[in-house]
Amino acid sequence: MSGFDEAWTVVAVSRDGEAVFPRLRPVLQSVYRECLSEPLNLVSLGSSLEHLLEFLSGDGRTNANCWAADLFFANCQGWERDWADRDLPDHLHDLLAVMGEALHDTVKDPSVAANFGCLPEQLLERLRGTANT
């Protein structure tokens, strides 16, 4: 049966000998839970996304962590159902989609990630900007 544990196993792999931080797991699990919750709580989803992006902008900014987060949203492999199938407001749908594009370039090629608006701090600013509109 699909679920968070399966999705985590798919993305929590080492990159160039660097392990994914165990602290990323509960942060991603919170976003996963909020993405699939019934009924959808947009405030909780926004809060969990903010926590994830703060983590990736700070202590969690590693190549392995950014790759794991990118793949988590890009592939949805192992998810019970795809987050993209949810009726999310455009700003949240677009943010999650962008997270699965070039977030993986954050550490090794930040200019590419920045060009696509995929650096964690860019995504965080985007999330916070839409929360105030």
XYZ file of N, CA and C in Angstrom:
399
model
N 0.829 -1.176 0.000
C 0.000 0.000 0.000
C 0.878 1.246 0.000
N 0.522 2.198 -0.840
C 1.276 3.435 -0.935
C 1.018 4.304 0.280
N 1.963 5.168 0.554
C 1.835 6.084 1.671
C 3.131 6.830 1.879
N 3.198 7.613 2.925
C 4.379 8.432 3.154
C 5.645 7.591 3.271
N 5.603 6.489 3.992
C 6.815 5.681 4.175
C 7.399 5.238 2.841
N 6.536 4.851 1.925
C 7.012 4.440 0.604
C 7.573 5.638 -0.163
N 6.874 6.760 -0.113
C 7.346 7.974 -0.795
C 8.688 8.415 -0.230
N 8.847 8.351 1.090
C 10.108 8.738 1.733
C 11.247 7.814 1.286
N 10.988 6.524 1.246
C 12.013 5.559 0.845
C 12.518 5.844 -0.566
N 11.629 6.269 -1.437
C 12.001 6.563 -2.823
C 12.956 7.752 -2.907
N 12.743 8.785 -2.094
C 13.521 10.026 -2.236
C 14.684 10.150 -1.271
N 14.677 9.422 -0.166
C 15.702 9.581 0.872
C 16.938 8.750 0.566
N 17.563 9.065 -0.544
C 18.771 8.352 -0.964
C 19.957 9.315 -0.952
N 21.130 8.768 -0.752
C 22.341 9.586 -0.733
C 22.610 10.185 -2.106
N 23.199 11.360 -2.084
C 23.628 12.046 -3.312
C 25.105 12.360 -3.160
N 25.906 11.819 -4.039
C 27.352 12.044 -3.994
C 27.917 11.756 -2.606
N 27.450 10.690 -1.982
C 27.936 10.285 -0.672
C 27.343 11.053 0.490
N 26.426 11.963 0.225
C 25.800 12.773 1.274
C 24.412 12.211 1.579
N 24.152 11.942 2.839
C 22.860 11.386 3.246
C 21.838 12.490 3.452
N 20.584 12.142 3.244
C 19.470 13.035 3.563
C 19.378 13.123 5.081
N 19.183 14.326 5.603
C 19.058 14.516 7.046
C 17.797 13.819 7.557
N 17.897 13.091 8.650
C 16.693 12.508 9.245
C 15.658 13.578 9.611
N 16.091 14.797 9.910
C 15.166 15.878 10.277
C 14.276 16.303 9.108
N 14.649 15.953 7.878
C 13.804 16.289 6.733
C 12.528 15.453 6.726
N 12.617 14.240 7.227
C 11.473 13.321 7.182
C 10.204 13.903 7.813
N 10.225 14.359 9.080
C 8.974 14.878 9.649
C 8.487 16.151 8.966
N 9.401 16.921 8.414
C 9.014 18.155 7.723
C 8.270 17.808 6.433
N 8.811 16.878 5.659
C 8.119 16.435 4.440
C 6.827 15.702 4.783
N 6.843 14.935 5.859
C 5.644 14.191 6.238
C 4.500 15.141 6.580
N 4.823 16.259 7.187
C 3.796 17.255 7.505
C 3.174 17.819 6.231
N 4.007 18.139 5.247
C 3.485 18.654 3.972
C 2.642 17.586 3.284
N 3.139 16.378 3.281
C 2.412 15.251 2.672
C 1.025 15.108 3.305
N 1.010 15.070 4.626
C -0.253 14.911 5.360
C -1.229 16.042 5.030
N -0.716 17.271 4.986
C -1.583 18.418 4.701
C -2.053 18.431 3.248
N -1.202 18.000 2.334
C -1.599 17.948 0.915
C -2.761 16.988 0.690
N -2.797 15.923 1.463
C -3.798 14.883 1.236
C -4.946 14.908 2.237
N -4.915 15.845 3.177
C -5.934 15.860 4.225
C -7.322 16.146 3.657
N -8.302 15.584 4.324
C -9.710 15.815 4.010
C -10.405 16.268 5.277
N -10.952 17.416 5.332
C -10.916 18.441 4.284
C -9.550 19.130 4.259
N -9.270 19.738 3.151
C -8.012 20.445 2.971
C -7.993 21.694 3.845
N -6.927 21.847 4.636
C -6.760 23.012 5.495
C -5.630 23.855 4.902
N -5.984 24.914 4.193
C -4.983 25.721 3.495
C -4.021 26.419 4.441
N -4.477 26.806 5.609
C -3.593 27.453 6.587
C -2.528 26.463 7.061
N -2.932 25.247 7.380
C -1.980 24.219 7.820
C -1.028 23.821 6.700
N -1.529 23.717 5.484
C -0.669 23.393 4.348
C 0.362 24.497 4.145
N -0.072 25.744 4.178
C 0.859 26.863 4.025
C 1.914 26.875 5.118
N 1.507 26.585 6.339
C 2.435 26.549 7.467
C 3.460 25.429 7.312
N 3.017 24.263 6.883
C 3.944 23.141 6.711
C 4.901 23.404 5.552
N 4.423 24.037 4.496
C 5.313 24.405 3.385
C 6.335 25.447 3.831
N 5.887 26.395 4.623
C 6.802 27.420 5.130
C 7.902 26.791 5.982
N 7.526 25.850 6.827
C 8.509 25.166 7.665
C 9.518 24.406 6.805
N 9.051 23.708 5.785
C 9.939 22.985 4.875
C 10.914 23.941 4.188
N 10.411 25.038 3.668
C 11.264 25.974 2.940
C 12.235 26.702 3.862
N 11.829 26.964 5.088
C 12.755 27.538 6.077
C 13.887 26.555 6.368
N 13.540 25.289 6.514
C 14.541 24.250 6.757
C 15.538 24.168 5.600
N 15.027 24.150 4.364
C 15.898 24.047 3.193
C 16.689 25.325 2.938
N 16.221 26.445 3.477
C 16.948 27.711 3.349
C 18.042 27.839 4.399
N 17.943 27.064 5.461
C 18.874 27.177 6.579
C 19.700 25.923 6.778
N 19.555 25.327 7.955
C 20.364 24.166 8.349
C 20.199 22.963 7.425
N 19.073 22.865 6.759
C 18.811 21.711 5.898
C 19.224 21.895 4.450
N 19.959 22.981 4.156
C 20.347 23.277 2.776
C 21.546 22.404 2.381
N 21.239 21.189 1.959
C 22.260 20.273 1.460
C 21.805 19.748 0.107
N 22.744 19.241 -0.638
C 22.418 18.690 -1.947
C 21.419 17.532 -1.808
N 21.679 16.632 -0.866
C 20.806 15.464 -0.690
C 19.393 15.882 -0.267
N 19.293 16.838 0.643
C 17.968 17.285 1.095
C 17.185 17.970 -0.017
N 17.851 18.829 -0.772
C 17.158 19.541 -1.853
C 16.727 18.581 -2.951
N 17.570 17.597 -3.257
C 17.181 16.575 -4.224
C 15.965 15.796 -3.722
N 15.993 15.410 -2.452
C 14.885 14.629 -1.895
C 13.567 15.411 -1.965
N 13.606 16.681 -1.581
C 12.393 17.496 -1.615
C 11.900 17.686 -3.045
N 12.818 17.934 -3.967
C 12.456 18.097 -5.374
C 11.746 16.846 -5.888
N 12.379 15.701 -5.707
C 11.802 14.449 -6.201
C 10.488 14.103 -5.514
N 10.368 14.478 -4.259
C 9.155 14.202 -3.503
C 7.939 14.811 -4.182
N 8.090 16.040 -4.682
C 6.964 16.721 -5.322
C 6.914 16.497 -6.829
N 8.046 16.232 -7.447
C 8.071 16.038 -8.898
C 7.437 14.714 -9.304
N 7.764 13.662 -8.580
C 7.340 12.321 -8.996
C 6.105 11.804 -8.284
N 5.941 12.178 -7.046
C 4.855 11.656 -6.203
C 4.860 10.140 -6.160
N 6.023 9.550 -6.401
C 6.126 8.095 -6.367
C 5.936 7.616 -4.934
N 5.033 6.688 -4.747
C 4.747 6.149 -3.435
C 3.616 6.858 -2.711
N 3.191 8.014 -3.214
C 2.086 8.748 -2.586
C 0.791 7.945 -2.730
N -0.111 8.120 -1.786
C -1.434 7.495 -1.881
C -2.174 8.013 -3.095
N -2.024 9.312 -3.346
C -2.548 9.931 -4.564
C -1.717 11.182 -4.812
N -1.707 11.649 -6.032
C -0.882 12.769 -6.446
C -1.426 14.080 -5.881
N -0.539 14.908 -5.308
C -0.978 16.205 -4.781
C -1.584 17.057 -5.885
N -1.123 16.881 -7.121
C -1.606 17.695 -8.242
C -3.074 17.419 -8.565
N -3.586 16.309 -8.078
C -4.998 15.990 -8.296
C -5.925 16.724 -7.328
N -5.344 17.396 -6.350
C -6.128 18.159 -5.375
C -6.581 19.477 -5.983
N -7.680 19.975 -5.520
C -8.191 21.266 -5.970
C -7.556 22.353 -5.098
N -6.294 22.644 -5.380
C -5.541 23.645 -4.623
C -5.679 25.013 -5.275
N -5.587 26.066 -4.486
C -5.526 27.406 -5.085
C -4.313 27.476 -6.009
N -4.413 28.259 -7.050
C -3.351 28.333 -8.052
C -1.982 28.613 -7.449
N -1.912 29.535 -6.475
C -0.597 29.895 -5.932
C 0.062 28.713 -5.218
N -0.699 27.866 -4.550
C -0.115 26.699 -3.893
C 0.199 25.598 -4.902
N -0.681 25.401 -5.843
C -0.418 24.410 -6.896
C 0.865 24.765 -7.648
N 0.989 26.028 -8.029
C 2.171 26.475 -8.773
C 3.439 26.352 -7.939
N 3.354 26.669 -6.658
C 4.518 26.573 -5.777
C 4.998 25.128 -5.670
N 4.076 24.203 -5.449
C 4.446 22.792 -5.362
C 5.029 22.293 -6.684
N 4.463 22.739 -7.783
C 4.973 22.328 -9.093
C 6.396 22.825 -9.302
N 6.647 24.075 -8.947
C 7.991 24.647 -9.105
C 8.993 23.936 -8.201
N 8.552 23.514 -7.022
C 9.452 22.795 -6.113
C 9.971 21.509 -6.755
N 9.215 20.949 -7.670
C 9.627 19.724 -8.338
C 10.329 19.967 -9.661
N 10.827 21.173 -9.878
C 11.511 21.491 -11.138
C 13.025 21.588 -10.968
N 13.507 22.613 -10.289
C 14.960 22.828 -10.206
C 15.450 23.028 -8.778
N 14.644 22.685 -7.800
C 15.082 22.778 -6.407
C 16.342 21.940 -6.186
N 16.470 20.848 -6.924
C 17.635 19.971 -6.785
C 18.944 20.664 -7.162
N 18.891 21.777 -7.899
C 20.098 22.504 -8.292
C 20.571 23.503 -7.235
N 19.846 23.632 -6.145
C 20.124 24.653 -5.130
C 21.571 24.681 -4.673
N 22.164 23.546 -4.406
C 23.513 23.502 -3.844
C 24.581 23.419 -4.920
N 24.411 22.542 -5.878
C 25.460 22.314 -6.885
C 25.449 23.318 -8.029
N 24.298 23.879 -8.350
C 24.199 24.859 -9.434
C 23.130 25.896 -9.090
N 23.404 26.721 -8.073
C 22.394 27.660 -7.600
C 21.931 28.666 -8.646
N 22.765 28.970 -9.631
C 22.328 29.923 -10.660
C 21.183 29.340 -11.486
N 21.196 28.038 -11.714
C 20.109 27.388 -12.444
C 18.832 27.422 -11.594
N 18.967 27.044 -10.331
C 17.803 27.068 -9.445
C 17.240 28.481 -9.342
N 18.110 29.472 -9.223
C 17.666 30.865 -9.120
C 16.960 31.306 -10.392
N 17.488 30.900 -11.538
C 16.886 31.261 -12.824
C 15.448 30.761 -12.931
N 15.176 29.607 -12.345
C 13.829 29.032 -12.381
C 12.993 29.428 -11.166
N 13.552 30.266 -10.288
C 12.827 30.668 -9.082
C 12.676 29.537 -8.095
N 13.644 28.621 -8.074
C 13.532 27.411 -7.270
C 14.450 27.357 -6.052
N 15.186 28.424 -5.770
C 15.957 28.416 -4.534
C 14.975 28.418 -3.361
N 15.291 27.733 -2.287
C 14.349 27.689 -1.160
C 13.910 29.065 -0.681
N 14.826 30.018 -0.633
C 14.445 31.355 -0.169
C 13.542 32.068 -1.175
N 13.712 31.801 -2.469
C 12.802 32.368 -3.469
C 11.404 31.780 -3.307
N 11.339 30.487 -3.089
C 10.059 29.810 -2.903
C 9.387 30.283 -1.614
N 10.188 30.472 -0.581
C 9.659 30.964 0.689
C 9.100 32.386 0.539
N 9.829 33.211 -0.160
C 9.355 34.578 -0.404
C 8.055 34.566 -1.212
N 8.004 33.693 -2.186
C 6.792 33.555 -3.009
C 5.612 33.097 -2.149
N 5.842 32.112 -1.297
C 4.781 31.617 -0.419
C 4.305 32.723 0.516
N 5.225 33.412 1.124
C 4.866 34.481 2.068
C 4.185 35.640 1.350
N 4.591 35.915 0.126
C 3.964 36.987 -0.640
C 2.521 36.701 -0.980
N 2.226 35.439 -1.269
C 0.833 35.083 -1.605
C -0.027 34.985 -0.355
N 0.597 34.741 0.784
C -0.162 34.660 2.025
C -0.672 36.038 2.458
N -0.011 37.076 1.967
C -0.380 38.438 2.359
C -1.298 39.102 1.352
N -1.699 38.388 0.310
C -2.575 38.993 -0.699
C -3.996 38.519 -0.553
